[in-house]
mmCIF file of C-alpha atoms and ligand atoms in Angstrom:
data_model
loop_
_atom_site.group_PDB
_atom_site.id
_atom_site.type_symbol
_atom_site.label_atom_id
_atom_site.label_comp_id
_atom_site.label_asym_id
_atom_site.label_seq_id
_atom_site.Cartn_x
_atom_site.Cartn_y
_atom_site.Cartn_z
ATOM 1 C CA UNK A 154 0.114 -0.004 0.029
ATOM 2 C CA UNK A 155 1.540 3.282 -1.004
ATOM 3 C CA UNK A 156 -0.064 5.425 1.773
ATOM 4 C CA UNK A 157 0.406 9.015 1.579
ATOM 5 C CA UNK A 158 -0.696 11.795 3.657
ATOM 6 C CA UNK A 159 -3.629 13.090 1.395
ATOM 7 C CA UNK A 160 -6.362 10.534 0.764
ATOM 8 C CA UNK A 161 -7.628 9.961 -2.681
ATOM 9 C CA UNK A 162 -11.240 10.148 -1.208
ATOM 10 C CA UNK A 163 -12.450 11.294 1.997
ATOM 11 C CA UNK A 164 -16.206 11.202 2.878
ATOM 12 C CA UNK A 165 -17.038 12.868 6.040
ATOM 13 C CA UNK A 166 -20.257 12.625 8.042
ATOM 14 C CA UNK A 167 -22.280 11.714 5.056
ATOM 15 C CA UNK A 168 -26.015 11.493 5.623
ATOM 16 C CA UNK A 169 -29.057 10.832 3.366
ATOM 17 C CA UNK A 170 -32.531 9.888 4.099
ATOM 18 C CA UNK A 171 -35.256 8.523 1.773
ATOM 19 C CA UNK A 172 -38.561 9.615 3.333
ATOM 20 C CA UNK A 173 -38.269 9.028 7.016
ATOM 21 C CA UNK A 174 -35.459 6.145 6.684
ATOM 22 C CA UNK A 175 -31.864 7.163 7.418
ATOM 23 C CA UNK A 176 -30.184 5.083 4.769
ATOM 24 C CA UNK A 177 -26.894 6.470 5.767
ATOM 25 C CA UNK A 178 -26.088 8.498 8.890
ATOM 26 C CA UNK A 179 -22.851 10.495 9.527
ATOM 27 C CA UNK A 180 -20.702 7.927 7.586
ATOM 28 C CA UNK A 181 -17.240 8.703 7.249
ATOM 29 C CA UNK A 182 -14.749 6.452 4.916
ATOM 30 C CA UNK A 183 -11.550 7.223 3.206
ATOM 31 C CA UNK A 184 -9.254 5.692 0.564
ATOM 32 C CA UNK A 185 -5.575 6.119 -0.442
ATOM 33 C CA UNK A 186 -3.963 5.697 -3.678
ATOM 34 C CA UNK A 187 -3.154 2.054 -4.580
ATOM 35 C CA UNK A 188 -5.563 0.830 -1.666
ATOM 36 C CA UNK A 189 -8.268 -1.641 -1.696
ATOM 37 C CA UNK A 190 -10.858 -0.540 0.987
ATOM 38 C CA UNK A 191 -13.688 -3.074 1.536
ATOM 39 C CA UNK A 192 -17.095 -1.778 2.681
ATOM 40 C CA UNK A 193 -18.886 -4.524 4.575
ATOM 41 C CA UNK A 194 -22.310 -4.893 6.140
ATOM 42 C CA UNK A 195 -25.605 -6.964 5.987
ATOM 43 C CA UNK A 196 -28.003 -6.163 3.058
ATOM 44 C CA UNK A 197 -29.559 -2.814 3.804
ATOM 45 C CA UNK A 198 -26.847 -1.533 5.649
ATOM 46 C CA UNK A 199 -26.225 1.452 3.536
ATOM 47 C CA UNK A 200 -23.234 0.477 1.501
ATOM 48 C CA UNK A 201 -24.618 0.994 -1.979
ATOM 49 C CA UNK A 202 -26.295 4.192 -1.038
ATOM 50 C CA UNK A 203 -23.016 5.613 0.463
ATOM 51 C CA UNK A 204 -21.270 4.774 -2.600
ATOM 52 C CA UNK A 205 -23.997 6.032 -4.933
ATOM 53 C CA UNK A 206 -23.239 9.435 -3.349
ATOM 54 C CA UNK A 207 -19.644 9.118 -4.355
ATOM 55 C CA UNK A 208 -20.601 8.045 -7.879
ATOM 56 C CA UNK A 209 -23.059 10.986 -8.219
ATOM 57 C CA UNK A 210 -26.217 8.684 -8.439
ATOM 58 C CA UNK A 211 -27.675 10.210 -5.228
ATOM 59 C CA UNK A 212 -27.248 13.709 -3.671
ATOM 60 C CA UNK A 213 -26.352 13.556 -0.053
ATOM 61 C CA UNK A 214 -28.445 15.538 2.636
ATOM 62 C CA UNK A 215 -25.349 16.691 4.451
ATOM 63 C CA UNK A 216 -21.469 15.692 4.775
ATOM 64 C CA UNK A 217 -18.460 16.579 2.730
ATOM 65 C CA UNK A 218 -16.499 14.714 -0.016
ATOM 66 C CA UNK A 219 -12.757 15.573 -0.623
ATOM 67 C CA UNK A 220 -10.813 14.118 -3.608
ATOM 68 C CA UNK A 221 -7.183 14.537 -3.366
ATOM 69 C CA UNK A 222 -7.642 16.865 -0.403
ATOM 70 C CA UNK A 223 -9.926 19.388 -2.096
ATOM 71 C CA UNK A 224 -13.724 19.799 -1.566
ATOM 72 C CA UNK A 225 -15.448 17.944 -4.527
ATOM 73 C CA UNK A 226 -18.703 18.980 -5.911
ATOM 74 C CA UNK A 227 -20.266 15.796 -7.077
ATOM 75 C CA UNK A 228 -23.900 16.352 -8.163
ATOM 76 C CA UNK A 229 -24.291 13.725 -10.966
ATOM 77 C CA UNK A 230 -22.443 10.803 -12.485
ATOM 78 C CA UNK A 231 -20.705 13.138 -14.999
ATOM 79 C CA UNK A 232 -19.141 15.270 -12.212
ATOM 80 C CA UNK A 233 -17.980 11.926 -10.676
ATOM 81 C CA UNK A 234 -16.259 10.932 -13.806
ATOM 82 C CA UNK A 235 -14.474 14.230 -14.063
ATOM 83 C CA UNK A 236 -12.956 13.432 -10.616
ATOM 84 C CA UNK A 237 -11.692 9.984 -12.021
ATOM 85 C CA UNK A 238 -14.563 7.929 -10.156
ATOM 86 C CA UNK A 239 -15.834 5.000 -12.181
ATOM 87 C CA UNK A 240 -18.315 2.460 -10.974
ATOM 88 C CA UNK A 241 -18.331 -1.254 -12.110
ATOM 89 C CA UNK A 242 -21.811 -2.676 -11.450
ATOM 90 C CA UNK A 243 -22.541 -6.105 -10.692
ATOM 91 C CA UNK A 244 -24.826 -6.256 -13.758
ATOM 92 C CA UNK A 245 -21.945 -5.350 -16.192
ATOM 93 C CA UNK A 246 -22.772 -2.431 -18.299
ATOM 94 C CA UNK A 247 -21.245 -3.851 -21.395
ATOM 95 C CA UNK A 248 -22.720 -3.995 -25.026
ATOM 96 C CA UNK A 249 -23.215 -7.632 -25.857
ATOM 97 C CA UNK A 250 -23.043 -7.751 -29.581
ATOM 98 C CA UNK A 251 -19.840 -6.033 -30.193
ATOM 99 C CA UNK A 252 -16.177 -7.000 -29.379
ATOM 100 C CA UNK A 253 -13.873 -5.771 -26.590
ATOM 101 C CA UNK A 254 -12.403 -2.867 -28.445
ATOM 102 C CA UNK A 255 -15.917 -1.496 -29.545
ATOM 103 C CA UNK A 256 -16.937 -1.765 -25.900
ATOM 104 C CA UNK A 257 -13.965 0.015 -24.797
ATOM 105 C CA UNK A 258 -14.749 2.974 -26.906
ATOM 106 C CA UNK A 259 -18.443 2.765 -26.817
ATOM 107 C CA UNK A 260 -19.865 6.469 -27.184
ATOM 108 C CA UNK A 261 -16.179 7.786 -27.306
ATOM 109 C CA UNK A 262 -14.997 6.236 -30.513
ATOM 110 C CA UNK A 263 -11.508 7.277 -32.004
ATOM 111 C CA UNK A 264 -11.856 8.682 -35.682
ATOM 112 C CA UNK A 265 -9.322 9.044 -38.379
ATOM 113 C CA UNK A 266 -8.518 12.532 -39.794
ATOM 114 C CA UNK A 267 -11.127 11.524 -42.519
ATOM 115 C CA UNK A 268 -13.718 11.234 -39.915
ATOM 116 C CA UNK A 269 -14.159 7.356 -40.309
ATOM 117 C CA UNK A 270 -13.904 5.122 -37.457
ATOM 118 C CA UNK A 271 -10.325 4.157 -36.558
ATOM 119 C CA UNK A 272 -10.706 0.575 -35.765
ATOM 120 C CA UNK A 273 -6.932 -0.130 -36.114
ATOM 121 C CA UNK A 274 -5.981 2.380 -33.185
ATOM 122 C CA UNK A 275 -8.927 1.283 -31.103
ATOM 123 C CA UNK A 276 -8.115 -2.346 -31.319
ATOM 124 C CA UNK A 277 -4.377 -1.604 -30.655
ATOM 125 C CA UNK A 278 -5.207 0.466 -27.468
ATOM 126 C CA UNK A 279 -7.757 -2.474 -26.494
ATOM 127 C CA UNK A 280 -4.952 -4.989 -26.845
ATOM 128 C CA UNK A 281 -2.564 -2.823 -24.753
ATOM 129 C CA UNK A 282 -4.971 -2.076 -21.944
ATOM 130 C CA UNK A 283 -6.387 -5.534 -21.768
ATOM 131 C CA UNK A 284 -2.922 -7.141 -22.005
ATOM 132 C CA UNK A 285 -2.027 -5.182 -18.883
ATOM 133 C CA UNK A 286 -4.990 -6.298 -16.937
ATOM 134 C CA UNK A 287 -5.704 -9.822 -18.275
ATOM 135 C CA UNK A 288 -2.576 -10.986 -20.221
ATOM 136 C CA UNK A 289 -4.273 -14.414 -21.120
ATOM 137 C CA UNK A 290 -7.221 -12.657 -22.808
ATOM 138 C CA UNK A 291 -7.026 -13.289 -26.580
ATOM 139 C CA UNK A 292 -10.686 -12.976 -27.667
ATOM 140 C CA UNK A 293 -10.536 -9.553 -29.170
ATOM 141 C CA UNK A 294 -12.687 -10.505 -32.446
ATOM 142 C CA UNK A 295 -15.500 -11.916 -30.577
ATOM 143 C CA UNK A 296 -18.680 -10.472 -29.365
ATOM 144 C CA UNK A 297 -18.597 -9.842 -25.498
ATOM 145 C CA UNK A 298 -21.599 -11.910 -25.036
ATOM 146 C CA UNK A 299 -19.415 -14.849 -25.966
ATOM 147 C CA UNK A 300 -17.060 -14.140 -22.988
ATOM 148 C CA UNK A 301 -16.938 -15.373 -19.623
ATOM 149 C CA UNK A 302 -18.270 -13.366 -16.726
ATOM 150 C CA UNK A 303 -14.576 -12.654 -15.428
ATOM 151 C CA UNK A 304 -13.490 -11.635 -19.014
ATOM 152 C CA UNK A 305 -16.525 -9.387 -19.320
ATOM 153 C CA UNK A 306 -15.526 -7.778 -16.094
ATOM 154 C CA UNK A 307 -12.015 -7.115 -17.250
ATOM 155 C CA UNK A 308 -13.533 -5.536 -20.452
ATOM 156 C CA UNK A 309 -15.695 -3.144 -18.070
ATOM 157 C CA UNK A 310 -12.618 -2.363 -15.962
ATOM 158 C CA UNK A 311 -10.363 -1.774 -18.964
ATOM 159 C CA UNK A 312 -12.965 0.761 -20.121
ATOM 160 C CA UNK A 313 -12.989 2.689 -16.886
ATOM 161 C CA UNK A 314 -9.247 2.896 -16.584
ATOM 162 C CA UNK A 315 -8.738 3.777 -20.495
ATOM 163 C CA UNK A 316 -10.559 6.874 -19.360
ATOM 164 C CA UNK A 317 -8.279 7.614 -16.651
ATOM 165 C CA UNK A 318 -10.123 6.382 -13.460
ATOM 166 C CA UNK A 319 -8.381 6.866 -10.349
ATOM 167 C CA UNK A 320 -11.122 5.660 -8.163
ATOM 168 C CA UNK A 321 -12.904 2.454 -8.764
ATOM 169 C CA UNK A 322 -15.950 1.370 -7.106
ATOM 170 C CA UNK A 323 -16.942 -2.254 -7.355
ATOM 171 C CA UNK A 324 -20.346 -2.931 -5.866
ATOM 172 C CA UNK A 325 -20.576 -6.782 -5.127
ATOM 173 C CA UNK A 326 -18.322 -7.475 -7.956
ATOM 174 C CA UNK A 327 -18.078 -11.382 -7.721
ATOM 175 C CA UNK A 328 -21.763 -12.028 -6.657
ATOM 176 C CA UNK A 329 -22.567 -13.430 -10.184
ATOM 177 C CA UNK A 330 -19.267 -15.221 -10.795
ATOM 178 C CA UNK A 331 -18.062 -18.588 -10.106
ATOM 179 C CA UNK A 332 -14.789 -19.609 -7.948
ATOM 180 C CA UNK A 333 -12.445 -19.321 -11.005
ATOM 181 C CA UNK A 334 -13.724 -16.061 -12.314
ATOM 182 C CA UNK A 335 -13.902 -14.724 -8.763
ATOM 183 C CA UNK A 336 -10.023 -15.651 -8.490
ATOM 184 C CA UNK A 337 -9.722 -13.776 -11.933
ATOM 185 C CA UNK A 338 -11.097 -10.627 -10.597
ATOM 186 C CA UNK A 339 -8.782 -10.941 -7.498
ATOM 187 C CA UNK A 340 -5.829 -10.871 -10.003
ATOM 188 C CA UNK A 341 -7.451 -7.631 -11.785
ATOM 189 C CA UNK A 342 -7.669 -5.848 -8.586
ATOM 190 C CA UNK A 343 -4.058 -6.698 -7.736
ATOM 191 C CA UNK A 344 -3.138 -5.377 -11.150
ATOM 192 C CA UNK A 345 -5.207 -1.906 -10.602
ATOM 193 C CA UNK A 346 -3.573 -1.549 -7.064
ATOM 194 C CA UNK A 347 -0.096 -1.651 -8.810
ATOM 195 C CA UNK A 348 -1.232 1.080 -11.110
ATOM 196 C CA UNK A 349 -2.073 3.052 -8.111
ATOM 197 C CA UNK A 350 -5.894 3.158 -8.463
ATOM 198 C CA UNK A 351 -7.896 3.283 -5.206
ATOM 199 C CA UNK A 352 -10.623 0.677 -5.005
ATOM 200 C CA UNK A 353 -13.881 0.441 -2.876
ATOM 201 C CA UNK A 354 -14.789 -3.061 -2.863
ATOM 202 C CA UNK A 355 -18.475 -3.736 -1.593
ATOM 203 C CA UNK A 356 -19.762 -6.852 -0.262
ATOM 204 C CA UNK A 357 -22.324 -8.317 2.093
ATOM 205 C CA UNK A 358 -19.978 -11.307 2.284
ATOM 206 C CA UNK A 359 -16.777 -10.997 4.088
ATOM 207 C CA UNK A 360 -15.198 -14.168 2.392
ATOM 208 C CA UNK A 361 -15.367 -12.559 -1.049
ATOM 209 C CA UNK A 362 -13.264 -9.450 -0.078
ATOM 210 C CA UNK A 363 -11.236 -9.863 3.082
ATOM 211 C CA UNK A 364 -8.138 -11.314 1.588
ATOM 212 C CA UNK A 365 -7.991 -8.540 -1.065
ATOM 213 C CA UNK A 366 -8.610 -5.639 1.133
ATOM 214 C CA UNK A 367 -6.010 -3.574 2.792
ATOM 215 C CA UNK A 368 -8.678 -1.963 5.116
ATOM 216 C CA UNK A 369 -12.325 -2.771 6.026
ATOM 217 C CA UNK A 370 -15.242 -0.403 6.902
ATOM 218 C CA UNK A 371 -18.261 -2.014 8.508
ATOM 219 C CA UNK A 372 -21.610 -0.637 8.184
ATOM 220 C CA UNK A 373 -24.656 -1.526 10.027
ATOM 221 C CA UNK A 374 -28.178 0.487 9.947
ATOM 222 C CA UNK A 375 -26.712 3.241 7.898
ATOM 223 C CA UNK A 376 -23.972 3.978 10.284
ATOM 224 C CA UNK A 377 -20.202 2.858 10.249
ATOM 225 C CA UNK A 378 -19.504 0.379 13.155
ATOM 226 C CA UNK A 379 -15.818 0.781 12.715
ATOM 227 C CA UNK A 380 -12.672 0.388 10.431
ATOM 228 C CA UNK A 381 -9.597 -1.681 10.625
ATOM 229 C CA UNK A 382 -6.534 -2.705 8.743
ATOM 230 C CA UNK A 383 -7.171 -6.384 7.717
ATOM 231 C CA UNK A 384 -3.823 -7.310 9.224
ATOM 232 C CA UNK A 385 -4.838 -6.015 12.642
ATOM 233 C CA UNK A 386 -8.169 -8.055 12.832
ATOM 234 C CA UNK A 387 -9.515 -11.462 12.411
ATOM 235 C CA UNK A 388 -12.423 -12.473 10.089
ATOM 236 C CA UNK A 389 -14.289 -13.497 13.098
ATOM 237 C CA UNK A 390 -13.905 -10.094 14.708
ATOM 238 C CA UNK A 391 -15.103 -8.346 11.657
ATOM 239 C CA UNK A 392 -18.006 -10.804 11.492
ATOM 240 C CA UNK A 393 -18.747 -9.490 15.173
ATOM 241 C CA UNK A 394 -18.767 -5.909 13.806
ATOM 242 C CA UNK A 395 -21.049 -6.965 11.055
ATOM 243 C CA UNK A 396 -23.503 -8.999 13.004
ATOM 244 C CA UNK A 397 -23.553 -7.307 16.427
ATOM 245 C CA UNK A 398 -21.826 -3.951 15.775
ATOM 246 C CA UNK A 399 -19.140 -4.801 18.300
ATOM 247 C CA UNK A 400 -15.681 -3.127 17.593
ATOM 248 C CA UNK A 401 -12.708 -5.302 18.464
ATOM 249 C CA UNK A 402 -9.339 -3.722 19.961
ATOM 250 C CA UNK A 403 -7.773 -3.629 16.563
ATOM 251 C CA UNK A 404 -10.361 -1.577 14.866
ATOM 252 C CA UNK A 405 -11.256 2.248 15.275
ATOM 253 C CA UNK A 406 -14.822 2.562 16.285
ATOM 254 C CA UNK A 407 -17.295 4.691 14.408
ATOM 255 C CA UNK A 408 -20.570 6.303 15.412
ATOM 256 C CA UNK A 409 -22.417 2.937 14.890
ATOM 257 C CA UNK A 410 -20.381 0.871 17.344
ATOM 258 C CA UNK A 411 -22.267 -0.465 20.294
ATOM 259 C CA UNK A 412 -20.666 0.912 23.551
ATOM 260 C CA UNK A 413 -19.187 -1.327 26.382
HETATM 261 N N1 LIG B 574 -33.891 4.968 -3.710
HETATM 262 C C1 LIG B 574 -34.178 4.536 -2.416
HETATM 263 N N2 LIG B 574 -35.388 4.842 -1.967
HETATM 264 C C2 LIG B 574 -35.846 4.448 -0.732
HETATM 265 N N3 LIG B 574 -35.078 3.770 0.227
HETATM 266 C C3 LIG B 574 -33.839 3.421 -0.115
HETATM 267 C C4 LIG B 574 -33.339 3.647 -1.440
HETATM 268 N N4 LIG B 574 -32.182 3.101 -1.719
HETATM 269 C C5 LIG B 574 -31.970 2.484 -0.571
HETATM 270 N N5 LIG B 574 -32.955 2.588 0.290
HETATM 271 C C6 LIG B 574 -32.881 2.045 1.781
HETATM 272 O O1 LIG B 574 -31.581 2.491 2.086
HETATM 273 C C7 LIG B 574 -31.306 1.436 3.052
HETATM 274 C C8 LIG B 574 -29.827 0.951 2.614
HETATM 275 O O2 LIG B 574 -29.760 0.262 1.361
HETATM 276 P P1 LIG B 574 -28.653 0.061 0.493
HETATM 277 O O3 LIG B 574 -27.594 1.194 0.588
HETATM 278 O O4 LIG B 574 -28.969 -0.575 -0.693
HETATM 279 O O5 LIG B 574 -27.850 -0.995 1.455
HETATM 280 P P2 LIG B 574 -26.670 -2.205 1.031
HETATM 281 O O6 LIG B 574 -26.050 -1.856 -0.303
HETATM 282 O O7 LIG B 574 -25.544 -2.212 2.134
HETATM 283 O O8 LIG B 574 -27.426 -3.553 0.919
HETATM 284 C C9 LIG B 574 -32.170 0.406 3.115
HETATM 285 O O9 LIG B 574 -32.940 0.384 4.130
HETATM 286 C C10 LIG B 574 -32.852 0.476 1.677
HETATM 287 O O10 LIG B 574 -34.148 0.046 1.733
HETATM 288 MG MG1 LIG B 575 -25.962 -3.047 -2.026
#
């Protein structure tokens, strides 16, 4: 982990309510370059809502977001992209009927000086970026629907980093994948870390993410129970945070930790 003083992302005291329901209440999380931070908690804990505030899908009621130490004004997904924030959804937003290169440049195609599509340049760039992420990937000429879940995910991630994502949000990235593909996503994440990208990895299942994460934040009922470096806590202790809201000695308690 290349820890530096200024976090890539700092979300401070973020709150949002839907009707009378406090989906997220005074939640604070941070993320450093090259770091994987897991956001854990039961279904309904507020993880996706918190992270949708970062990706511009929801507007917060209160709280601050800092990117690289400066206050960020994120009002919509386009603002978020300008800050280098990209989201990889569980339901992968890829176009099934076209190949990997076409997917990477969908809506942002490269053109020749004559205004025609520059397929040669797009394929060359696709091979370079995909080669970095997933060296075994060879199926550049096939429609994406023919690819495995893990390969489709590498296409979606390549698309994000091609357009300079510095902050990647992966919400339940392995929920729809088998064990082999899940391992592949783990490899992808290691590669992204090495490139200095910060990753929020969201899951309701600790086993999916614990070994990949440098730190964990646990949410319960919209609040942060606490956070810890994965090397300072056991999986059982983190389960105690998720289930009971109980903060172990190796963790820093948040507003949602039960007292005593
Ligand atoms: N658009 C919405 N409208 C109303 N309630 C919502 C909306 N999105 C989320 N919620 C509520 O906010 C709470 C947190 O949900 P969510 O962030 O999806 O949890 P998680 O991702 O941890 O499973 C839940 O009680 C959920 O029902
Ligand atoms: Mg969710």
